[in-house]
mmCIF file of C-alpha atoms and ligand atoms in Angstrom:
data_model
loop_
_atom_site.group_PDB
_atom_site.id
_atom_site.type_symbol
_atom_site.label_atom_id
_atom_site.label_comp_id
_atom_site.label_asym_id
_atom_site.label_seq_id
_atom_site.Cartn_x
_atom_site.Cartn_y
_atom_site.Cartn_z
ATOM 1 C CA MET I 1 0.000 0.000 0.000
ATOM 2 C CA LYS I 2 1.474 3.276 -1.130
ATOM 3 C CA ILE I 3 1.138 6.135 1.372
ATOM 4 C CA THR I 4 0.966 9.710 0.157
ATOM 5 C CA LEU I 5 1.463 12.715 2.383
ATOM 6 C CA SER I 6 0.347 15.940 0.773
ATOM 7 C CA HIS I 7 1.352 19.240 2.370
ATOM 8 C CA LEU I 8 0.926 17.625 5.768
ATOM 9 C CA THR I 9 1.167 20.248 8.495
ATOM 10 C CA LYS I 10 0.578 20.093 12.235
ATOM 11 C CA LYS I 11 0.663 23.182 14.405
ATOM 12 C CA PHE I 12 0.304 23.145 18.158
ATOM 13 C CA PRO I 13 -1.094 26.336 19.671
ATOM 14 C CA ALA I 14 1.134 28.532 21.768
ATOM 15 C CA ARG I 15 0.709 27.799 25.413
ATOM 16 C CA GLY I 16 2.543 30.624 27.116
ATOM 17 C CA ARG I 17 2.244 31.465 30.777
ATOM 18 C CA LYS I 18 -0.112 34.272 31.628
ATOM 19 C CA GLY I 19 1.048 37.513 30.124
ATOM 20 C CA LYS I 20 3.959 35.872 28.340
ATOM 21 C CA ALA I 21 3.932 35.348 24.630
ATOM 22 C CA ALA I 22 4.803 31.901 23.316
ATOM 23 C CA ALA I 23 5.297 30.955 19.712
ATOM 24 C CA GLU I 24 3.079 28.333 18.159
ATOM 25 C CA VAL I 25 4.933 25.112 17.424
ATOM 26 C CA VAL I 26 4.927 23.878 13.853
ATOM 27 C CA ALA I 27 5.709 20.239 14.602
ATOM 28 C CA VAL I 28 5.308 19.134 10.982
ATOM 29 C CA ASN I 29 5.696 21.725 8.275
ATOM 30 C CA ASP I 30 4.356 21.117 4.752
ATOM 31 C CA PHE I 31 5.498 17.505 4.440
ATOM 32 C CA THR I 32 4.876 16.108 0.965
ATOM 33 C CA PHE I 33 6.118 12.613 0.190
ATOM 34 C CA GLU I 34 5.096 9.309 -1.316
ATOM 35 C CA ILE I 35 6.096 6.197 0.596
ATOM 36 C CA PRO I 36 6.418 3.528 -2.090
ATOM 37 C CA ASP I 37 4.333 0.377 -1.734
ATOM 38 C CA GLY I 38 6.157 -2.336 0.206
ATOM 39 C CA SER I 39 9.083 -0.191 1.229
ATOM 40 C CA LEU I 40 10.640 0.530 4.582
ATOM 41 C CA VAL I 41 11.188 4.236 5.042
ATOM 42 C CA GLY I 42 13.292 5.548 7.916
ATOM 43 C CA LEU I 43 12.213 8.882 9.369
ATOM 44 C CA LEU I 44 15.310 10.339 10.950
ATOM 45 C CA GLY I 45 15.980 13.463 12.967
ATOM 46 C CA PRO I 46 16.905 14.773 16.393
ATOM 47 C CA SER I 47 14.534 14.698 19.316
ATOM 48 C CA GLY I 48 11.644 17.151 18.893
ATOM 49 C CA CYS I 49 11.893 17.431 15.100
ATOM 50 C CA GLY I 50 8.370 16.110 14.521
ATOM 51 C CA LYS I 51 8.842 12.388 13.933
ATOM 52 C CA SER I 52 6.249 11.133 16.403
ATOM 53 C CA THR I 53 3.786 13.796 15.329
ATOM 54 C CA THR I 54 4.155 12.604 11.729
ATOM 55 C CA LEU I 55 3.412 9.026 12.788
ATOM 56 C CA ASN I 56 0.469 10.103 14.916
ATOM 57 C CA LEU I 57 -0.969 11.960 11.940
ATOM 58 C CA ILE I 58 -0.567 8.932 9.689
ATOM 59 C CA CYS I 59 -2.175 6.557 12.165
ATOM 60 C CA GLY I 60 -4.968 9.006 12.969
ATOM 61 C CA LEU I 61 -4.242 9.734 16.641
ATOM 62 C CA GLN I 62 -3.865 13.389 15.698
ATOM 63 C CA LYS I 63 -5.589 15.490 13.046
ATOM 64 C CA PRO I 64 -3.487 17.583 10.687
ATOM 65 C CA THR I 65 -3.867 21.358 10.680
ATOM 66 C CA GLU I 66 -3.478 21.268 6.908
ATOM 67 C CA GLY I 67 -2.840 18.707 4.231
ATOM 68 C CA GLN I 68 -3.998 15.219 3.402
ATOM 69 C CA ILE I 69 -2.997 11.587 3.824
ATOM 70 C CA PHE I 70 -3.780 8.883 1.268
ATOM 71 C CA PHE I 71 -3.467 5.113 1.628
ATOM 72 C CA GLY I 72 -3.316 3.987 -1.975
ATOM 73 C CA GLU I 73 -5.878 6.234 -3.669
ATOM 74 C CA GLU I 74 -8.064 6.487 -0.580
ATOM 75 C CA ASP I 75 -8.091 9.754 1.343
ATOM 76 C CA VAL I 76 -7.867 8.672 4.990
ATOM 77 C CA THR I 77 -7.336 12.138 6.460
ATOM 78 C CA THR I 78 -10.631 12.153 8.366
ATOM 79 C CA LEU I 79 -10.790 8.445 9.213
ATOM 80 C CA SER I 80 -10.399 7.196 12.783
ATOM 81 C CA PRO I 81 -7.359 5.078 13.691
ATOM 82 C CA GLN I 82 -9.543 1.939 13.706
ATOM 83 C CA GLN I 83 -10.785 2.631 10.179
ATOM 84 C CA ARG I 84 -7.282 3.129 8.823
ATOM 85 C CA GLY I 85 -5.938 -0.371 9.389
ATOM 86 C CA VAL I 86 -2.625 0.698 10.818
ATOM 87 C CA GLY I 87 -0.326 -1.303 13.073
ATOM 88 C CA MET I 88 1.676 0.870 15.436
ATOM 89 C CA VAL I 89 4.523 0.103 17.811
ATOM 90 C CA PHE I 90 5.305 2.835 20.292
ATOM 91 C CA GLN I 91 8.580 3.651 21.954
ATOM 92 C CA ASN I 92 7.184 2.505 25.297
ATOM 93 C CA TYR I 93 5.478 -0.523 23.921
ATOM 94 C CA ALA I 94 3.648 -1.208 27.193
ATOM 95 C CA LEU I 95 2.585 -4.830 27.205
ATOM 96 C CA TYR I 96 -0.160 -5.838 29.635
ATOM 97 C CA PRO I 97 1.809 -7.364 32.512
ATOM 98 C CA HIS I 98 -1.002 -9.610 33.735
ATOM 99 C CA LEU I 99 -1.624 -11.123 30.293
ATOM 100 C CA ASN I 100 0.587 -13.771 28.757
ATOM 101 C CA VAL I 101 2.211 -13.416 25.325
ATOM 102 C CA GLU I 102 -0.679 -15.008 23.493
ATOM 103 C CA GLN I 103 -3.249 -12.788 25.209
ATOM 104 C CA ASN I 104 -1.153 -9.698 24.593
ATOM 105 C CA ILE I 105 -0.879 -10.418 20.895
ATOM 106 C CA ARG I 106 -4.565 -11.343 20.649
ATOM 107 C CA PHE I 107 -5.757 -8.214 22.419
ATOM 108 C CA PRO I 108 -6.377 -6.031 19.311
ATOM 109 C CA LEU I 109 -8.462 -8.823 17.766
ATOM 110 C CA GLU I 110 -10.861 -9.075 20.678
ATOM 111 C CA ASN I 111 -12.355 -5.660 20.049
ATOM 112 C CA LEU I 112 -13.129 -6.180 16.390
ATOM 113 C CA LYS I 113 -16.803 -5.631 15.681
ATOM 114 C CA GLY I 114 -19.365 -6.494 13.025
ATOM 115 C CA ALA I 115 -18.043 -8.003 9.810
ATOM 116 C CA GLU I 116 -14.496 -7.943 11.167
ATOM 117 C CA LYS I 117 -15.318 -10.037 14.233
ATOM 118 C CA LEU I 118 -13.261 -13.223 14.366
ATOM 119 C CA SER I 119 -14.061 -16.635 15.801
ATOM 120 C CA LYS I 120 -11.908 -18.126 18.572
ATOM 121 C CA GLU I 121 -10.183 -20.422 16.048
ATOM 122 C CA GLU I 122 -9.481 -17.588 13.614
ATOM 123 C CA MET I 123 -7.966 -15.540 16.415
ATOM 124 C CA ARG I 124 -5.876 -18.479 17.538
ATOM 125 C CA SER I 125 -4.437 -19.018 14.073
ATOM 126 C CA ARG I 126 -3.787 -15.279 13.521
ATOM 127 C CA VAL I 127 -1.940 -15.097 16.830
ATOM 128 C CA GLU I 128 0.111 -18.170 16.011
ATOM 129 C CA GLU I 129 1.001 -16.766 12.624
ATOM 130 C CA ALA I 130 2.095 -13.419 14.061
ATOM 131 C CA ALA I 131 4.023 -15.090 16.885
ATOM 132 C CA SER I 132 5.833 -17.341 14.465
ATOM 133 C CA LEU I 133 6.696 -14.407 12.205
ATOM 134 C CA VAL I 134 8.541 -12.733 15.078
ATOM 135 C CA GLN I 135 9.899 -16.096 16.280
ATOM 136 C CA LEU I 136 8.063 -16.258 19.568
ATOM 137 C CA ASP I 137 6.605 -19.740 19.088
ATOM 138 C CA GLY I 138 6.991 -21.673 22.292
ATOM 139 C CA LEU I 139 6.783 -18.548 24.461
ATOM 140 C CA LEU I 140 3.055 -17.953 24.171
ATOM 141 C CA GLU I 141 2.316 -18.913 27.774
ATOM 142 C CA ARG I 142 4.879 -16.571 29.330
ATOM 143 C CA LYS I 143 4.137 -13.276 31.010
ATOM 144 C CA PRO I 144 6.030 -10.171 29.807
ATOM 145 C CA ALA I 145 8.146 -10.150 32.996
ATOM 146 C CA GLU I 146 9.492 -13.569 31.996
ATOM 147 C CA LEU I 147 10.794 -12.286 28.651
ATOM 148 C CA SER I 148 13.964 -10.453 27.648
ATOM 149 C CA GLY I 149 13.704 -6.878 26.360
ATOM 150 C CA GLY I 150 14.108 -8.064 22.786
ATOM 151 C CA GLN I 151 11.391 -10.678 23.186
ATOM 152 C CA GLN I 152 9.046 -8.105 24.703
ATOM 153 C CA GLN I 153 9.677 -5.863 21.737
ATOM 154 C CA ARG I 154 8.814 -8.727 19.397
ATOM 155 C CA VAL I 155 5.540 -9.229 21.253
ATOM 156 C CA ALA I 156 4.749 -5.573 20.593
ATOM 157 C CA ILE I 157 5.536 -6.043 16.908
ATOM 158 C CA ALA I 158 3.410 -9.196 16.714
ATOM 159 C CA ARG I 159 0.570 -7.289 18.382
ATOM 160 C CA ALA I 160 0.857 -4.616 15.685
ATOM 161 C CA LEU I 161 0.915 -7.226 12.907
ATOM 162 C CA VAL I 162 -1.906 -9.447 14.111
ATOM 163 C CA LYS I 163 -4.629 -7.266 12.592
ATOM 164 C CA LEU I 164 -2.927 -7.636 9.190
ATOM 165 C CA PRO I 165 -2.448 -3.873 8.950
ATOM 166 C CA ARG I 166 -2.146 -2.050 5.642
ATOM 167 C CA VAL I 167 0.641 0.025 7.102
ATOM 168 C CA LEU I 168 3.128 -0.535 9.911
ATOM 169 C CA LEU I 169 4.362 2.435 11.942
ATOM 170 C CA LEU I 170 7.251 2.017 14.354
ATOM 171 C CA ASP I 171 8.143 4.878 16.700
ATOM 172 C CA GLU I 172 11.689 4.443 18.020
ATOM 173 C CA PRO I 173 10.947 0.788 18.658
ATOM 174 C CA LEU I 174 14.490 -0.117 19.684
ATOM 175 C CA SER I 175 15.362 2.653 22.084
ATOM 176 C CA ASN I 176 14.661 0.588 25.192
ATOM 177 C CA LEU I 177 17.031 -2.185 24.152
ATOM 178 C CA ASP I 178 20.743 -2.509 24.862
ATOM 179 C CA ALA I 179 23.225 -2.043 22.031
ATOM 180 C CA ARG I 180 23.548 -5.689 20.997
ATOM 181 C CA LEU I 181 19.813 -6.336 21.070
ATOM 182 C CA ARG I 182 19.216 -3.179 19.093
ATOM 183 C CA LEU I 183 21.393 -4.531 16.311
ATOM 184 C CA GLN I 184 19.677 -7.917 16.336
ATOM 185 C CA THR I 185 16.182 -6.522 16.545
ATOM 186 C CA ARG I 186 16.649 -4.034 13.743
ATOM 187 C CA GLU I 187 17.698 -6.879 11.441
ATOM 188 C CA GLU I 188 14.679 -8.790 12.675
ATOM 189 C CA ILE I 189 12.393 -5.884 11.810
ATOM 190 C CA ARG I 190 13.877 -5.715 8.347
ATOM 191 C CA ARG I 191 13.353 -9.453 7.869
ATOM 192 C CA ILE I 192 9.722 -9.273 9.019
ATOM 193 C CA GLN I 193 9.076 -6.257 6.835
ATOM 194 C CA LYS I 194 10.537 -7.990 3.755
ATOM 195 C CA LYS I 195 8.574 -11.136 4.445
ATOM 196 C CA THR I 196 5.223 -9.424 4.933
ATOM 197 C CA GLY I 197 5.795 -6.693 2.349
ATOM 198 C CA ILE I 198 3.923 -4.237 4.588
ATOM 199 C CA THR I 199 4.698 -0.600 3.825
ATOM 200 C CA THR I 200 6.551 0.537 6.931
ATOM 201 C CA LEU I 201 7.589 3.843 8.406
ATOM 202 C CA PHE I 202 10.328 3.485 10.974
ATOM 203 C CA VAL I 203 11.121 6.430 13.221
ATOM 204 C CA THR I 204 14.500 6.851 14.860
ATOM 205 C CA HIS I 205 16.976 9.494 15.977
ATOM 206 C CA ASP I 206 19.810 7.012 15.384
ATOM 207 C CA GLN I 207 21.350 7.477 11.972
ATOM 208 C CA ASP I 208 23.078 4.064 12.005
ATOM 209 C CA GLU I 209 19.760 2.403 12.566
ATOM 210 C CA ALA I 210 18.005 4.340 9.820
ATOM 211 C CA MET I 211 20.834 3.908 7.317
ATOM 212 C CA SER I 212 21.178 0.178 7.878
ATOM 213 C CA ILE I 213 17.608 -0.978 7.348
ATOM 214 C CA SER I 214 15.814 1.642 5.244
ATOM 215 C CA ASP I 215 15.073 1.632 1.537
ATOM 216 C CA LEU I 216 14.698 5.385 1.780
ATOM 217 C CA ILE I 217 15.442 7.815 4.552
ATOM 218 C CA VAL I 218 13.767 11.111 5.296
ATOM 219 C CA VAL I 219 15.854 13.544 7.324
ATOM 220 C CA MET I 220 13.831 16.069 9.326
ATOM 221 C CA GLN I 221 14.741 19.128 11.350
ATOM 222 C CA GLU I 222 12.300 21.309 13.248
ATOM 223 C CA GLY I 223 9.319 19.949 11.372
ATOM 224 C CA VAL I 224 10.857 20.536 7.969
ATOM 225 C CA VAL I 225 12.028 17.758 5.675
ATOM 226 C CA GLN I 226 15.665 18.377 4.795
ATOM 227 C CA GLN I 227 16.286 15.560 2.364
ATOM 228 C CA ILE I 228 14.778 12.313 1.084
ATOM 229 C CA GLY I 229 16.809 9.619 -0.624
ATOM 230 C CA LYS I 230 18.500 6.263 -0.481
ATOM 231 C CA PRO I 231 20.783 6.046 2.566
ATOM 232 C CA GLN I 232 24.004 6.004 0.531
ATOM 233 C CA GLU I 233 22.862 8.907 -1.658
ATOM 234 C CA VAL I 234 21.989 11.040 1.321
ATOM 235 C CA TYR I 235 25.320 10.244 2.950
ATOM 236 C CA ASP I 236 27.372 10.910 -0.195
ATOM 237 C CA ASP I 237 25.385 13.865 -1.382
ATOM 238 C CA PRO I 238 23.803 15.712 1.543
ATOM 239 C CA ALA I 239 21.621 18.683 0.668
ATOM 240 C CA ASN I 240 22.945 20.859 3.452
ATOM 241 C CA LEU I 241 25.216 21.100 6.449
ATOM 242 C CA PHE I 242 22.580 19.777 8.855
ATOM 243 C CA VAL I 243 22.195 16.522 6.913
ATOM 244 C CA ALA I 244 25.967 16.178 6.457
ATOM 245 C CA LYS I 245 26.496 16.551 10.193
ATOM 246 C CA PHE I 246 23.648 14.275 11.156
ATOM 247 C CA LEU I 247 24.792 11.284 9.088
ATOM 248 C CA GLY I 248 28.050 9.428 9.561
ATOM 249 C CA THR I 249 30.041 7.908 12.404
ATOM 250 C CA PRO I 250 32.548 9.222 13.186
ATOM 251 C CA PRO I 251 30.950 12.520 12.202
ATOM 252 C CA ILE I 252 32.120 14.710 9.361
ATOM 253 C CA ASN I 253 35.035 17.066 10.136
ATOM 254 C CA LEU I 254 34.214 20.743 9.735
ATOM 255 C CA PHE I 255 36.514 23.632 8.889
ATOM 256 C CA THR I 256 36.183 27.253 7.984
ATOM 257 C CA GLY I 257 37.675 27.868 4.570
ATOM 258 C CA THR I 258 37.757 30.199 1.617
ATOM 259 C CA VAL I 259 37.339 29.727 -2.096
ATOM 260 C CA LYS I 260 39.527 31.930 -4.236
ATOM 261 C CA ASP I 261 40.183 31.605 -7.981
ATOM 262 C CA GLY I 262 38.808 28.058 -8.086
ATOM 263 C CA ALA I 263 40.954 26.828 -5.206
ATOM 264 C CA LEU I 264 39.833 25.854 -1.740
ATOM 265 C CA TYR I 265 41.924 27.246 1.089
ATOM 266 C CA ILE I 266 41.889 26.047 4.659
ATOM 267 C CA GLY I 267 44.099 28.483 6.516
ATOM 268 C CA GLU I 268 47.018 29.363 4.257
ATOM 269 C CA GLU I 269 47.053 26.073 2.392
ATOM 270 C CA THR I 270 45.377 25.213 -0.909
ATOM 271 C CA VAL I 271 43.799 21.870 -0.174
ATOM 272 C CA LEU I 272 41.711 21.205 -3.291
ATOM 273 C CA GLN I 273 40.757 22.589 -6.705
ATOM 274 C CA VAL I 274 37.053 23.470 -6.725
ATOM 275 C CA LYS I 275 36.175 24.640 -10.221
ATOM 276 C CA GLY I 276 33.106 26.744 -10.761
ATOM 277 C CA VAL I 277 32.720 28.040 -7.212
ATOM 278 C CA PRO I 278 32.629 31.826 -6.894
ATOM 279 C CA ASP I 279 35.071 33.368 -4.435
ATOM 280 C CA GLN I 280 33.547 33.281 -0.955
ATOM 281 C CA PRO I 281 34.048 32.134 2.615
ATOM 282 C CA VAL I 282 32.752 28.553 3.035
ATOM 283 C CA GLN I 283 32.258 25.815 5.553
ATOM 284 C CA VAL I 284 34.216 22.751 4.540
ATOM 285 C CA GLY I 285 33.100 19.246 5.512
ATOM 286 C CA ILE I 286 35.574 16.401 5.152
ATOM 287 C CA ARG I 287 34.427 12.846 5.840
ATOM 288 C CA PRO I 288 36.847 10.893 8.062
ATOM 289 C CA GLU I 289 37.512 8.510 5.151
ATOM 290 C CA GLY I 290 38.374 11.447 2.892
ATOM 291 C CA PHE I 291 42.002 11.787 4.023
ATOM 292 C CA LEU I 292 45.116 10.173 2.581
ATOM 293 C CA VAL I 293 48.332 10.403 4.560
ATOM 294 C CA SER I 294 50.961 11.674 2.157
ATOM 295 C CA GLU I 295 54.292 13.433 2.416
ATOM 296 C CA THR I 296 53.214 15.550 -0.532
ATOM 297 C CA GLY I 297 49.885 16.402 1.095
ATOM 298 C CA THR I 298 48.949 20.069 1.213
ATOM 299 C CA PHE I 299 46.689 19.931 4.238
ATOM 300 C CA THR I 300 48.764 19.976 7.395
ATOM 301 C CA CYS I 301 47.338 19.128 10.803
ATOM 302 C CA ALA I 302 48.892 18.861 14.238
ATOM 303 C CA LEU I 303 49.112 15.174 15.093
ATOM 304 C CA SER I 304 47.596 14.195 18.442
ATOM 305 C CA ARG I 305 47.734 10.418 18.251
ATOM 306 C CA PRO I 306 46.808 7.458 16.097
ATOM 307 C CA GLU I 307 44.170 5.051 17.466
ATOM 308 C CA VAL I 308 44.372 1.468 16.274
ATOM 309 C CA LEU I 309 41.010 0.124 15.117
ATOM 310 C CA GLY I 310 42.337 -3.140 13.668
ATOM 311 C CA ARG I 311 41.814 -2.967 9.937
ATOM 312 C CA ASP I 312 42.001 0.825 9.920
ATOM 313 C CA ILE I 313 43.704 3.499 11.930
ATOM 314 C CA SER I 314 41.949 6.519 13.253
ATOM 315 C CA ILE I 315 44.191 9.541 13.353
ATOM 316 C CA LEU I 316 43.327 12.212 15.871
ATOM 317 C CA ALA I 317 44.694 15.585 14.910
ATOM 318 C CA SER I 318 43.867 19.254 15.235
ATOM 319 C CA HIS I 319 43.853 22.310 13.019
ATOM 320 C CA PRO I 320 43.344 25.990 13.821
ATOM 321 C CA CYS I 321 40.494 26.230 11.287
ATOM 322 C CA SER I 322 38.686 23.165 12.615
ATOM 323 C CA VAL I 323 35.267 23.906 14.091
ATOM 324 C CA ASN I 324 35.704 21.063 16.594
ATOM 325 C CA PRO I 325 38.700 20.444 18.871
ATOM 326 C CA ASN I 326 39.531 17.181 17.105
ATOM 327 C CA VAL I 327 40.018 16.283 13.479
ATOM 328 C CA ARG I 328 39.466 12.597 12.867
ATOM 329 C CA ALA I 329 40.800 10.751 9.833
ATOM 330 C CA ILE I 330 40.251 7.058 9.156
ATOM 331 C CA VAL I 331 43.097 5.664 7.051
ATOM 332 C CA ASP I 332 44.423 2.200 6.320
ATOM 333 C CA ALA I 333 47.010 0.834 8.689
ATOM 334 C CA GLU I 334 49.926 0.844 6.209
ATOM 335 C CA SER I 335 49.808 4.569 5.655
ATOM 336 C CA CYS I 336 50.735 5.130 9.267
ATOM 337 C CA GLU I 337 54.281 4.061 8.580
ATOM 338 C CA HIS I 338 54.702 7.632 7.402
ATOM 339 C CA LEU I 339 53.488 9.019 10.695
ATOM 340 C CA SER I 340 56.158 10.654 12.790
ATOM 341 C CA GLY I 341 56.711 13.973 14.446
ATOM 342 C CA ASP I 342 54.144 16.547 15.465
ATOM 343 C CA THR I 343 52.380 17.054 12.163
ATOM 344 C CA VAL I 344 50.607 14.941 9.604
ATOM 345 C CA ARG I 345 50.084 15.916 5.977
ATOM 346 C CA PHE I 346 47.016 14.872 4.052
ATOM 347 C CA LEU I 347 45.792 14.736 0.501
ATOM 348 C CA LEU I 348 42.013 14.941 0.252
ATOM 349 C CA LYS I 349 39.653 12.748 -1.763
ATOM 350 C CA SER I 350 37.575 15.283 -3.618
ATOM 351 C CA GLN I 351 34.303 13.309 -3.477
ATOM 352 C CA LYS I 352 34.597 13.240 0.317
ATOM 353 C CA VAL I 353 34.969 16.996 0.589
ATOM 354 C CA LEU I 354 31.714 18.946 0.814
ATOM 355 C CA LEU I 355 31.310 22.702 0.639
ATOM 356 C CA PHE I 356 28.538 24.666 2.313
ATOM 357 C CA GLU I 357 27.514 28.284 2.210
ATOM 358 C CA GLN I 358 28.792 29.969 5.295
ATOM 359 C CA THR I 359 25.535 31.528 6.453
ATOM 360 C CA THR I 360 22.746 29.260 5.147
ATOM 361 C CA GLY I 361 24.573 25.912 5.250
ATOM 362 C CA SER I 362 23.303 25.070 1.746
ATOM 363 C CA ARG I 363 25.476 22.746 -0.236
ATOM 364 C CA ILE I 364 27.748 24.284 -2.885
ATOM 365 C CA PRO I 365 28.421 21.894 -5.764
ATOM 366 C CA PHE I 366 31.829 21.907 -7.417
ATOM 367 C CA GLU I 367 33.781 20.117 -10.087
ATOM 368 C CA SER I 368 36.978 18.716 -8.779
ATOM 369 C CA GLY I 369 40.087 18.931 -10.855
ATOM 370 C CA ARG I 370 43.698 18.678 -9.982
HETATM 371 P P1 LIG F 401 10.047 13.791 17.915
HETATM 372 O O1 LIG F 401 9.172 12.585 17.901
HETATM 373 O O2 LIG F 401 10.799 13.979 16.631
HETATM 374 O O3 LIG F 401 10.965 13.828 19.094
HETATM 375 P P2 LIG F 401 7.552 15.232 18.310
HETATM 376 O O4 LIG F 401 6.798 14.949 17.066
HETATM 377 O O5 LIG F 401 7.179 14.470 19.522
HETATM 378 O O6 LIG F 401 9.122 15.093 18.025
HETATM 379 O O7 LIG F 401 7.434 16.789 18.663
HETATM 380 C C1 LIG F 401 7.647 17.797 17.710
HETATM 381 C C2 LIG F 401 7.415 19.146 18.344
HETATM 382 O O8 LIG F 401 6.042 19.320 18.646
HETATM 383 C C3 LIG F 401 8.154 19.378 19.644
HETATM 384 O O9 LIG F 401 8.567 20.715 19.691
HETATM 385 C C4 LIG F 401 7.106 19.083 20.689
HETATM 386 O O10 LIG F 401 7.376 19.796 21.879
HETATM 387 C C5 LIG F 401 5.841 19.565 20.025
HETATM 388 N N1 LIG F 401 4.660 18.809 20.459
HETATM 389 C C6 LIG F 401 4.455 17.478 20.290
HETATM 390 N N2 LIG F 401 3.251 17.103 20.765
HETATM 391 C C7 LIG F 401 2.676 18.233 21.251
HETATM 392 C C8 LIG F 401 1.410 18.516 21.875
HETATM 393 N N3 LIG F 401 0.504 17.557 22.067
HETATM 394 N N4 LIG F 401 1.182 19.808 22.243
HETATM 395 C C9 LIG F 401 2.074 20.773 22.029
HETATM 396 N N5 LIG F 401 3.265 20.589 21.446
HETATM 397 C C10 LIG F 401 3.583 19.327 21.068
HETATM 398 MG MG1 LIG F 402 9.196 10.954 19.257
#
């Protein structure tokens, strides 16, 4: 089921204290997007950027101030959550502690009315199907307290799937799990999504999580969509400084620089040819994998220390034009044979160097040439 958001907007009224003005919050601002049928889309952004509000609008828990939502060709904007056929997993997935796994999963089926009402046997087989999909067979008799965090999360997912929803919405479903379980469970979610083919919107503030399992990611900031694309495209080709900074671990290195006569300067050094860029001050982003240690390098940093990562080496350095105290370069282990003394010289890989307008943070495209 394709989902279409058309100029979706949600404003919350100002709620200032008496006598004090407070600005209205635009939690979601003119969001237009088509979630392709059968895809898993990751909605990514920092806390408070409007992710949960977007999900609540899609599932019908909140009404948009403006705009429309379509499931397929059907306008569902005014439908109740029950009428929409949406499965939702919340961040605090709150299982009923006094019910066992089977009863928890079955719960949404018990309230179905009229033509949708199911017999005991139908419910039983739906529950078994959902439980087996999330690999909980054999645990149906247990109470939530007798399950691990990951298993509890899978119960919540099974509960969302048991109604055979047209759309699955997951709001930070992994944030209560420890690091290892998060990894496992996100792969699990991807597997379940592939198997069922249910169009899924997955909300997270964790870029690793979004990048690793999504077909498409949507990056949001303060209610405004910044960029939509395949994870690799958004990483390689961010629309602006916000997106560049938000994606990537370790994060992108940032410098103040200047473009003059088609050359990029950081400090006094010419570090790259950037054809077609008018002379101006710029913000320079360099991905950690964009450095090559080289005696002929023209970008000189003060060497703090190399950190051994095994296959690669992470070089910690500093530079007077760096926005952050540390510059981090990830290079292969062999190149560190050249490392000695207090400085390290780098050549830069042009496709890993990104330029941004100094004031707006918009991306400045350039042709590289040496
Ligand atoms: P996220 O899920 O990305 O952390 P939310 O969608 O929960 O963000 O919130 C987006 C913005 O809307 C925040 O500034 C939040 O304070 C505000 N907001 C969310 N829900 C309400 C509400 N019911 N009333 C007023 N403001 C709200
Ligand atoms: Mg949220």
